Short mmCIF file of C-alpha atoms in Angstrom, two decimals:
data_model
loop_
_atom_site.label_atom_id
_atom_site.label_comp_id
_atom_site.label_asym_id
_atom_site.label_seq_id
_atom_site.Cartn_x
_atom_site.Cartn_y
_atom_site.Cartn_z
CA UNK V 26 73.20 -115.67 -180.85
CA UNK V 27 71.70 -115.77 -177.79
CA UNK V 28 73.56 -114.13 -174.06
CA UNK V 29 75.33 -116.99 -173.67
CA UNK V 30 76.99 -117.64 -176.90
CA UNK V 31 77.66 -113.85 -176.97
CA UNK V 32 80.08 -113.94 -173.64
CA UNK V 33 83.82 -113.60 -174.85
CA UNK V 34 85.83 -116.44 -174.64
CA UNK V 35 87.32 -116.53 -170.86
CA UNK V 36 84.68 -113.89 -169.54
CA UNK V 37 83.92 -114.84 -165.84
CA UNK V 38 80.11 -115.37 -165.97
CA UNK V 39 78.26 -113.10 -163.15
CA UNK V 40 77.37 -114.45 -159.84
CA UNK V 41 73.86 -115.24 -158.84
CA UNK V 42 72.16 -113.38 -156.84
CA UNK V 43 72.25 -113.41 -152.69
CA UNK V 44 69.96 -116.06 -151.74
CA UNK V 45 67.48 -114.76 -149.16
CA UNK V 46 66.15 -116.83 -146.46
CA UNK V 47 62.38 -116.27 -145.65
CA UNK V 48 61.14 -115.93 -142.02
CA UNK V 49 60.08 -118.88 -142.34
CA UNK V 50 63.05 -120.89 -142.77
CA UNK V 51 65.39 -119.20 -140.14
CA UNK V 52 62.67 -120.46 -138.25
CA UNK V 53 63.28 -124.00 -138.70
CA UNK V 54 66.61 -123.63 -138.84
CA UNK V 55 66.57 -121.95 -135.11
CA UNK V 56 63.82 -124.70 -134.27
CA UNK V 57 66.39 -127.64 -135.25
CA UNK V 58 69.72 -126.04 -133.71
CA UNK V 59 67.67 -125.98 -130.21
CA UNK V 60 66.58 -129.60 -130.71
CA UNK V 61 70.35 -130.96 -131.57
CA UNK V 62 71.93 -128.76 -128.64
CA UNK V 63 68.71 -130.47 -126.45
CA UNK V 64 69.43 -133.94 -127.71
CA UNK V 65 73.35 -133.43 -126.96
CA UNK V 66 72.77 -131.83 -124.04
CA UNK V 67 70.29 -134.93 -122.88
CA UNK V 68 73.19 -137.31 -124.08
CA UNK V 69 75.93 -135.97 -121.63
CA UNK V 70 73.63 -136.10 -118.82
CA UNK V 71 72.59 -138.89 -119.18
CA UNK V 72 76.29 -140.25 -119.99
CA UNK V 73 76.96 -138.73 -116.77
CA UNK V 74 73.89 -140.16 -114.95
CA UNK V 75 75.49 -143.59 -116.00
CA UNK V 76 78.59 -143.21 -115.10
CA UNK V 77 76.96 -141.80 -111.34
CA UNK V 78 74.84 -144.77 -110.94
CA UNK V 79 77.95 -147.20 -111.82
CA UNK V 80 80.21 -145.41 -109.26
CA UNK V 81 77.27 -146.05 -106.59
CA UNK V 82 77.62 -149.25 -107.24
CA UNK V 83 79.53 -151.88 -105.20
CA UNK V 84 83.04 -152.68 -106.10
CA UNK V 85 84.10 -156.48 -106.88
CA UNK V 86 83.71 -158.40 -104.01
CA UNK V 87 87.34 -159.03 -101.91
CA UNK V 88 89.16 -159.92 -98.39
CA UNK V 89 88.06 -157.61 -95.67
CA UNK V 90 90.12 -155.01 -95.38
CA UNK V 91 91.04 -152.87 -91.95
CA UNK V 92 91.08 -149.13 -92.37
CA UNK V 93 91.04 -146.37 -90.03
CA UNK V 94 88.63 -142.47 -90.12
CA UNK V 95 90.44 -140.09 -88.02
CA UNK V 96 88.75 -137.98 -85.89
CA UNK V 97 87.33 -135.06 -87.05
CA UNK V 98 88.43 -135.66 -90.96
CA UNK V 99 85.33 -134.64 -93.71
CA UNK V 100 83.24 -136.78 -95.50
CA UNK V 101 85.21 -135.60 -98.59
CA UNK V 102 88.50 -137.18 -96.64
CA UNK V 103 86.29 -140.52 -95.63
CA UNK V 104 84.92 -140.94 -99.30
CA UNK V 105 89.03 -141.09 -100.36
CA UNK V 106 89.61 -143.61 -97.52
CA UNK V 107 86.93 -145.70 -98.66
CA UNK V 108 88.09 -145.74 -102.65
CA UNK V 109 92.23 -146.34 -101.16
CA UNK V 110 90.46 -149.19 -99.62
CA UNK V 111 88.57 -150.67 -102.06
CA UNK V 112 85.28 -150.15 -101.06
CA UNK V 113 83.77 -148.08 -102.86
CA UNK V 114 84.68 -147.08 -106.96
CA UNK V 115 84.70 -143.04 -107.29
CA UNK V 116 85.31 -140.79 -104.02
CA UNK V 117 83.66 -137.58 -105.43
CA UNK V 118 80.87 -139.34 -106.75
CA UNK V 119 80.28 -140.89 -103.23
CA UNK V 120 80.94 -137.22 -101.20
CA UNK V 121 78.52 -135.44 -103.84
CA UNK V 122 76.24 -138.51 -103.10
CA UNK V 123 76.10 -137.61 -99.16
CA UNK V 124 75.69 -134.09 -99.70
CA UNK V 125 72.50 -134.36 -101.82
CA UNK V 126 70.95 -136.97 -99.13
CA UNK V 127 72.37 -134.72 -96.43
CA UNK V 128 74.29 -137.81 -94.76
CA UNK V 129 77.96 -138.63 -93.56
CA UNK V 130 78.19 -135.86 -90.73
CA UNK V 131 77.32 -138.48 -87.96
CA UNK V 132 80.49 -140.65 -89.85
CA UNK V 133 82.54 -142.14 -86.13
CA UNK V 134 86.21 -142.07 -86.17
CA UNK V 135 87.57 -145.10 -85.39
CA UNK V 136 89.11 -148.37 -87.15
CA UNK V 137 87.07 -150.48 -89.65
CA UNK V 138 86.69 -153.22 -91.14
CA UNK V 139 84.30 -154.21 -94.04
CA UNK V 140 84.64 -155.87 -97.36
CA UNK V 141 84.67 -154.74 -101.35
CA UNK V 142 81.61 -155.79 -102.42
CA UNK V 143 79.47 -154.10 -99.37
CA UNK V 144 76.70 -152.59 -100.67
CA UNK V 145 76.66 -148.69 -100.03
CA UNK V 146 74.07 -148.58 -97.73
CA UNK V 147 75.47 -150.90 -95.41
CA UNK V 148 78.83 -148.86 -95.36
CA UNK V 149 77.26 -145.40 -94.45
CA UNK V 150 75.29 -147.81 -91.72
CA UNK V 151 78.14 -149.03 -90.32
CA UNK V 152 79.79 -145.53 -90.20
CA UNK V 153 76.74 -143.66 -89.05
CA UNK V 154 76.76 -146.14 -86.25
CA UNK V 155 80.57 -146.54 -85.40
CA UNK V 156 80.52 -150.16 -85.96
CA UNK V 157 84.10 -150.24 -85.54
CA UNK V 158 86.24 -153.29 -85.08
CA UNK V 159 87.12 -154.53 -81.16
CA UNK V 160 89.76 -153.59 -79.99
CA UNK V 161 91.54 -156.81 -78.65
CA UNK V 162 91.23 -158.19 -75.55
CA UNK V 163 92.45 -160.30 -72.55
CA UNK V 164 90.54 -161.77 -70.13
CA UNK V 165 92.37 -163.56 -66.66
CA UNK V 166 90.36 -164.31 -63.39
CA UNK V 167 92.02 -163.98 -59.88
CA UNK V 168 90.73 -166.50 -57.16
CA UNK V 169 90.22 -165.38 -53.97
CA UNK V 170 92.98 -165.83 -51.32
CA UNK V 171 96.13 -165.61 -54.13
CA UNK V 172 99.22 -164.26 -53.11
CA UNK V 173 100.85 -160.76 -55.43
CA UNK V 174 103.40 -163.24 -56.21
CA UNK V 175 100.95 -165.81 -57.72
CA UNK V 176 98.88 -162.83 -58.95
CA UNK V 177 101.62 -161.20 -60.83
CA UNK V 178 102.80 -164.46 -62.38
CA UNK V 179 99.39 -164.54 -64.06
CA UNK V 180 99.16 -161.30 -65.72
CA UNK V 181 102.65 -161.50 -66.73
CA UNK V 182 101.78 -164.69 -68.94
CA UNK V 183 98.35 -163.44 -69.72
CA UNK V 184 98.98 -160.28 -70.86
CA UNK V 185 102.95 -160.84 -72.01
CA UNK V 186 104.16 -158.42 -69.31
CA UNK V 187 107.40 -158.20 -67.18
CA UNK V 188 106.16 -160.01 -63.74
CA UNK V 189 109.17 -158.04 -61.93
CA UNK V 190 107.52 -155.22 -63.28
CA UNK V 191 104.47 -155.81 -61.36
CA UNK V 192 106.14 -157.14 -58.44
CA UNK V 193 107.73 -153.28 -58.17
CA UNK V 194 105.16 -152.05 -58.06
CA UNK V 195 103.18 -153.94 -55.51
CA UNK V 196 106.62 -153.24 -53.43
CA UNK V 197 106.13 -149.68 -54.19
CA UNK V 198 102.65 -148.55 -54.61
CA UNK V 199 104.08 -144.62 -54.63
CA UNK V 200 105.27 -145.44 -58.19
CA UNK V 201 101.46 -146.41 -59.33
CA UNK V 202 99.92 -144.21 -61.46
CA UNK V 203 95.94 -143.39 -61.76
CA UNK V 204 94.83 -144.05 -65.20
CA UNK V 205 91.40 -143.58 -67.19
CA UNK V 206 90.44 -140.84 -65.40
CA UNK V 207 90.17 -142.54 -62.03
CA UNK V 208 91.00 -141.13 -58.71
CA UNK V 209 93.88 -143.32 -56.78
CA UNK V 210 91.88 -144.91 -53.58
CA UNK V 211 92.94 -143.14 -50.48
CA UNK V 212 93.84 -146.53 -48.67
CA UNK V 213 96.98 -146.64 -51.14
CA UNK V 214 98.66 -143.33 -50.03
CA UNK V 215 98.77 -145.19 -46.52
CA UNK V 216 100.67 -147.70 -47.50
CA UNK V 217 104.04 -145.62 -48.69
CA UNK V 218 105.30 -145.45 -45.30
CA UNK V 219 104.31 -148.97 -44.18
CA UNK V 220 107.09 -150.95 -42.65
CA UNK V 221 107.79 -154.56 -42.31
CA UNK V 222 105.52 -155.71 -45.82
CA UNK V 223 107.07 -157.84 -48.29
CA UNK V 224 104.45 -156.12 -50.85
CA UNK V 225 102.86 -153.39 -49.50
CA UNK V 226 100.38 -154.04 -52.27
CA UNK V 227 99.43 -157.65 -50.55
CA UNK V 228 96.16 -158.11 -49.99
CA UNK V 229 94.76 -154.90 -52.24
CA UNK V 230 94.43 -156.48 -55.80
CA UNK V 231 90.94 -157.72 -55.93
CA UNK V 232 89.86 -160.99 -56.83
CA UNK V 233 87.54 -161.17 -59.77
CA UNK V 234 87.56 -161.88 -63.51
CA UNK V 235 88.37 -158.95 -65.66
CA UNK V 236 88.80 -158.15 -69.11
CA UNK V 237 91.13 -155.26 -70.21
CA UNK V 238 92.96 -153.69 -73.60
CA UNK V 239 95.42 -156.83 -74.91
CA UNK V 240 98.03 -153.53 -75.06
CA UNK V 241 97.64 -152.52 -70.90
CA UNK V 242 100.49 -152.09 -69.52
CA UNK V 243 101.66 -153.60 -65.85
CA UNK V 244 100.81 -150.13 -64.62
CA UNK V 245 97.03 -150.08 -66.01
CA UNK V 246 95.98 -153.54 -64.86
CA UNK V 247 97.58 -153.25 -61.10
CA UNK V 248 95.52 -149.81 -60.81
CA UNK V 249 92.90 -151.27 -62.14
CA UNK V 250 92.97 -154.45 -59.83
CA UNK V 251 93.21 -151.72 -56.83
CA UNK V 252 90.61 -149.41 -57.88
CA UNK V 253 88.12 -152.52 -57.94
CA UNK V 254 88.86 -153.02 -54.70
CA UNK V 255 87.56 -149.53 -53.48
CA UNK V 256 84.96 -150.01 -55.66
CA UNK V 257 83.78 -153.45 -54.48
CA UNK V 258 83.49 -152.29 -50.84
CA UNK V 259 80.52 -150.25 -52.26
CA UNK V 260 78.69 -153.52 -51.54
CA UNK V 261 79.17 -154.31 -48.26
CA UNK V 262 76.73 -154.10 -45.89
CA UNK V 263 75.25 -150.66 -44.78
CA UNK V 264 77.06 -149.13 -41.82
CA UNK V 265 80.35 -150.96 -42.65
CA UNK V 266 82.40 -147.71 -42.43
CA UNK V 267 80.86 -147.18 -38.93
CA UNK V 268 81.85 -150.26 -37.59
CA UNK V 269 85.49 -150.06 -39.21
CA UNK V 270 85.62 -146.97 -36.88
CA UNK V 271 83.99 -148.87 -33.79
CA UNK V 272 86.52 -151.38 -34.05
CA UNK V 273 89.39 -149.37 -33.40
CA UNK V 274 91.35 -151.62 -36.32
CA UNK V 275 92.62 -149.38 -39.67
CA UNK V 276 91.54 -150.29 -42.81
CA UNK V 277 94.83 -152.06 -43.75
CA UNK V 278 94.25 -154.06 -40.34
CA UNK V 279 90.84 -155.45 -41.13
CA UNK V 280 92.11 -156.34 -44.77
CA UNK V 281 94.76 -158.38 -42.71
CA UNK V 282 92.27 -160.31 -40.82
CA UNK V 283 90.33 -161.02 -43.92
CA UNK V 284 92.80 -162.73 -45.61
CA UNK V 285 93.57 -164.79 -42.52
CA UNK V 286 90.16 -165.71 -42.59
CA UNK V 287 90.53 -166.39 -46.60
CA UNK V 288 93.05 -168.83 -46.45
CA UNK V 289 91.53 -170.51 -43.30
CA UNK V 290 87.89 -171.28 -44.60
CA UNK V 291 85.93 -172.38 -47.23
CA UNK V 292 82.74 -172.43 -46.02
CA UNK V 293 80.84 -169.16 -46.10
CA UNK V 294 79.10 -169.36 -43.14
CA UNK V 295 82.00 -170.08 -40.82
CA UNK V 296 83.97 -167.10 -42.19
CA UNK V 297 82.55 -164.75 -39.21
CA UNK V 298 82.93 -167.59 -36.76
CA UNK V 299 86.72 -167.58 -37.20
CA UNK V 300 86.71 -164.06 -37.34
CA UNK V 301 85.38 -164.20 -33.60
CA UNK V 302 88.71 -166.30 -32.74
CA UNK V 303 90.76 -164.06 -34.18
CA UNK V 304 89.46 -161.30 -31.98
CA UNK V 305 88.49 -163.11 -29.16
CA UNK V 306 93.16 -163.82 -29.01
CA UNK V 307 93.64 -161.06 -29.71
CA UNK V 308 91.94 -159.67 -26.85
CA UNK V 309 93.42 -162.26 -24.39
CA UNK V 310 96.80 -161.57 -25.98
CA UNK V 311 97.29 -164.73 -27.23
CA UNK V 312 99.23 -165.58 -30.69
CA UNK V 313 96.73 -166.41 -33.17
CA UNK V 314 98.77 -169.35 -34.53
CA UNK V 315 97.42 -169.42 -37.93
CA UNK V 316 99.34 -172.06 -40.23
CA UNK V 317 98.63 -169.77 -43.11
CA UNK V 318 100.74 -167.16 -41.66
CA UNK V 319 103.55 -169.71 -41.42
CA UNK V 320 102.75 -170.70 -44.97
CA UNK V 321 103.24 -167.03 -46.80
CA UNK V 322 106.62 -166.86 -44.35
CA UNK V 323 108.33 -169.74 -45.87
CA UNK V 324 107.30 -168.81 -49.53
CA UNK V 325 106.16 -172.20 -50.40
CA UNK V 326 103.22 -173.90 -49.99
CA UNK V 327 103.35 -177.02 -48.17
CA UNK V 328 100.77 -179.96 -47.94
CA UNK V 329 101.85 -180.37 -44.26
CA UNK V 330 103.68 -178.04 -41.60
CA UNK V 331 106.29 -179.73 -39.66
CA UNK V 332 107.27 -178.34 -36.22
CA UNK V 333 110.34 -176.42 -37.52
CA UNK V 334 108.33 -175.01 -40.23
CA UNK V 335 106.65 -173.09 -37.36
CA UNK V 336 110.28 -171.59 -36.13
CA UNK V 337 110.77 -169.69 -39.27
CA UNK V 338 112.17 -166.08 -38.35
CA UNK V 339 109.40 -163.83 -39.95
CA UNK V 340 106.89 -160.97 -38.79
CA UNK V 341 104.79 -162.91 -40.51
CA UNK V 342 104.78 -166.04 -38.13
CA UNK V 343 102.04 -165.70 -35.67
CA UNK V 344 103.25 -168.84 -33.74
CA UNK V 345 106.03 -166.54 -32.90
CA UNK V 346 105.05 -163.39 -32.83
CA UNK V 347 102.53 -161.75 -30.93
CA UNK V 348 99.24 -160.04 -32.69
CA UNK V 349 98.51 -159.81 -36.42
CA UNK V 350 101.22 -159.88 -38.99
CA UNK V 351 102.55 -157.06 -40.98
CA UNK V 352 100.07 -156.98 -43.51
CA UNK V 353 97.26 -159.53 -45.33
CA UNK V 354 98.97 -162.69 -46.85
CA UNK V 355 96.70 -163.12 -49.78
CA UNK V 356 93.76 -161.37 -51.53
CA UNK V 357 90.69 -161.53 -49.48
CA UNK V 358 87.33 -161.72 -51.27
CA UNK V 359 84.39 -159.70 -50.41
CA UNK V 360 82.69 -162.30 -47.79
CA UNK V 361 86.07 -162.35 -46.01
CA UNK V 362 85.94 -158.59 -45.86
CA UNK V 363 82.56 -158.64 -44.56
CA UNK V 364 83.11 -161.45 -41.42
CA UNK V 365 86.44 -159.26 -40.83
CA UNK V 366 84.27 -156.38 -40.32
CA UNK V 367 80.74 -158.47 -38.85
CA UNK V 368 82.28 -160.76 -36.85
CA UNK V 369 80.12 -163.30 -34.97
CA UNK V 370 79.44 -163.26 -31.35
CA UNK V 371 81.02 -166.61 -29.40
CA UNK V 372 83.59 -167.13 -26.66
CA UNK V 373 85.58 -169.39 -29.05
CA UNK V 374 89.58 -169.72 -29.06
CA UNK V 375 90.51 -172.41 -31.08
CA UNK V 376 89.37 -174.71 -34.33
CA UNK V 377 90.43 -177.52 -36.21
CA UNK V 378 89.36 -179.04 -39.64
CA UNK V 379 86.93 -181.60 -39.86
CA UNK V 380 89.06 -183.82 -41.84
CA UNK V 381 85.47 -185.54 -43.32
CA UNK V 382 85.80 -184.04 -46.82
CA UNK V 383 83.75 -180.89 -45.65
CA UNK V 384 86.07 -177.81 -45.57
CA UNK V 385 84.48 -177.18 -41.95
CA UNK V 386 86.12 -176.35 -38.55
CA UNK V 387 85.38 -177.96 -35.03
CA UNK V 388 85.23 -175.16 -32.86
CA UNK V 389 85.89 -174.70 -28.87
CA UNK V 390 86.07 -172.20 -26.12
CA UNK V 391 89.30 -174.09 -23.88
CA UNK V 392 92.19 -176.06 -25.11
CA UNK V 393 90.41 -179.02 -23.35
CA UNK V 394 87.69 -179.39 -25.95
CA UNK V 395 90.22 -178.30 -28.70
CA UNK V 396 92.39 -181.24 -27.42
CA UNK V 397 88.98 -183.16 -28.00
CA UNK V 398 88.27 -181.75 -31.49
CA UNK V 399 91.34 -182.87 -32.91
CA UNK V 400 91.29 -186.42 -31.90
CA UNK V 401 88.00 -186.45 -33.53
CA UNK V 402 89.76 -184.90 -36.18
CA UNK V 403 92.25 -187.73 -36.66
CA UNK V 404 89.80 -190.32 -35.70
CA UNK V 405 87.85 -189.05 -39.02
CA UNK V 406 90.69 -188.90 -41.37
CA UNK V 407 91.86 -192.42 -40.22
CA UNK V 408 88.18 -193.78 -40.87
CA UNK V 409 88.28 -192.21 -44.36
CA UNK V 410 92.20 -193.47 -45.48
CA UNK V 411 90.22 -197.45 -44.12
CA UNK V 412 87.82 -197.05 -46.71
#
């Protein structure tokens, strides 16, 4: 019987011996561990490389959407914006994305507006270069020779303001306040203690098309309106401020006779003519007599004066009152300003329009020839209602 068969019944056989691995095999063994931990370590990045390039992607395209970067915020902060909005699919993926190209600190605050569906590049474009949205807008234009009254009445429906609002404060240019950074133009502080005005502000809101903020308020578009005004005189002639001093008129007097002179003429060249008859009156102390003056006293505009249009009781009549009224009756433009300032050199007194279509004046030194002029005047417009 051989070992085996000679092993009691329910004797637990002997274990085999240890197994012992050679060199060579814990070898291989170490050589195939490092290549599965290499292959699963190649797997998650590249699972991770996938999912990087997929979050860099664009996001399904959409309706523009508005969104606003506050000043100063991180790129981290932008990157959520962006993935709130929409625009873009992972917000650390994108913030790790601009801190390996080293881009997204020239990011400009402001409000936005883009798309889903942008392509990345074109977003960090239109950050980088603050390609934020316009801010709305109005636009108005103010013709020469308009009144405040007329003035106000179109920024009030332009820009959905209060007109009494504006009217206040052309009554009471103290309450104005300097905006944007501006300095208030000394000619305003003047006209406080003014007497006598209906708006002390007459005359001083320039004439010109502008474009301002949709949300300015009644405040920041009269400043404005007087600040161009100091700036626009910039562009008269050289030597203007000398000959304001020669002329022995104030500022607020020479703004007066140009919007005389604005409502009187439309041709540019006769603009310093009639500012000669002004002065030249003046001089000989006679009322200037200028319908306009009778015009912006009755508050109405009429086609034709009558006679007791020209009795109306106001400082503003210069058929009854002596020398130049209170204040300017309408917004002069710059020419105006200029023939105020350069008046021409004649002996006239008097004009009268043409009546032939023109806009022009027939112009005389005695009441003789102005007596002349204006049946030549009629003669004309009679000739012209034949035809």
């Amino acid at each position: 019987m051989d070992r085996e068969q000679s092993m009691e019944i329910g004797q637990t056989p002997p274990s085999p011996p240890p197994t012992r691995l050679t060199a060579r095999s814990k070898r291989w063994m170490a050589f195939w561990t490092f290549i599965c931990l290499i292959l699963f370590m190649a797997g998650g990045a590249g699972g991770v490389l996938l999912y990087a390039a997929h979050s860099l992607q664009p996001t399904e395209p959409g309706e523009p959407v508005r969104f606003t970067v506050p000043s100063g915020v991180s790129s981290s902060r932008i990157a959520s914006i962006l993935e709130k909005n929409g625009l873009i699919r992972d917000a650390m993926t994108f913030a790790y994305y601009l801190k390996l190209k080293d881009i997204g600190r020239g990011f400009q605050a402001g409000e936005y507006e883009m798309a889903p569906g942008t392509e990345l590049s074109r977003i960090i474009e239109m950050l980088n270069n603050g390609e934020t949205v316009p801010p709305e807008m109005i636009r108005f234009t103010i013709p020469e020779g308009w009144t405040v009254e007329k003035i106000a009445t179109l920024i009030a429906d332009t820009a959905g303001l209060d007109r009494e609002e504006i009217l206040d404060l052309a009554r009471h240019p103290e309450k104005l306040k300097a905006t944007e950074g501006k300095a208030m133009p000394a000619f305003v502080g003047a006209l406080a203690d003014r007497e006598g005005l209906t708006y002390k502000l007459e005359g001083y809101l320039f004439p010109e098309t502008y474009e301002m903020l949709a949300d300015s308020s009644a405040n920041d578009i009269v400043f404005r309106l007087v600040r161009q005004l100091g700036d626009r005189l910039a562009r008269l002639p050289e030597g203007w401020e000398t000959k304001l001093q020669e002329s022995g008129l104030s500022f607020h007097e020479i703004l007066t006779v140009a919007s005389l002179i604005e409502r009187e003429v439309v041709l540019d060249e006769e603009r310093p003519i009639v500012a000669s008859v002004i002065y030249n009156r003046l001089a000989k102390k006679m009322n200037l007599e200028i319908d306009a003056t009778v015009q912006y006293a009755l508050e109405e505009h009429k086609e034709r004066l009558l006679y007791d249009d020209l009795e109306v009781d106001s400082p503003y009549n210069t058929y009854k009152n002596a020398g130049l009224p209170p204040g300017p009756i309408a917004s002069p433009g710059l020419k105006s300003i200029e023939a105020a300032l350069f008046p021409a050199e004649t002996k006239y007194l008097f004009y009268v329009t043409k009546k032939d279509g023109s806009g022009g004046h027939l112009f005389a030194e005695t009441f003789k020839e102005h007596q002349r002029n204006i049946s030549i005047s009629n003669e004309t417009a009679k000739n012209a209602g034949e035809q």
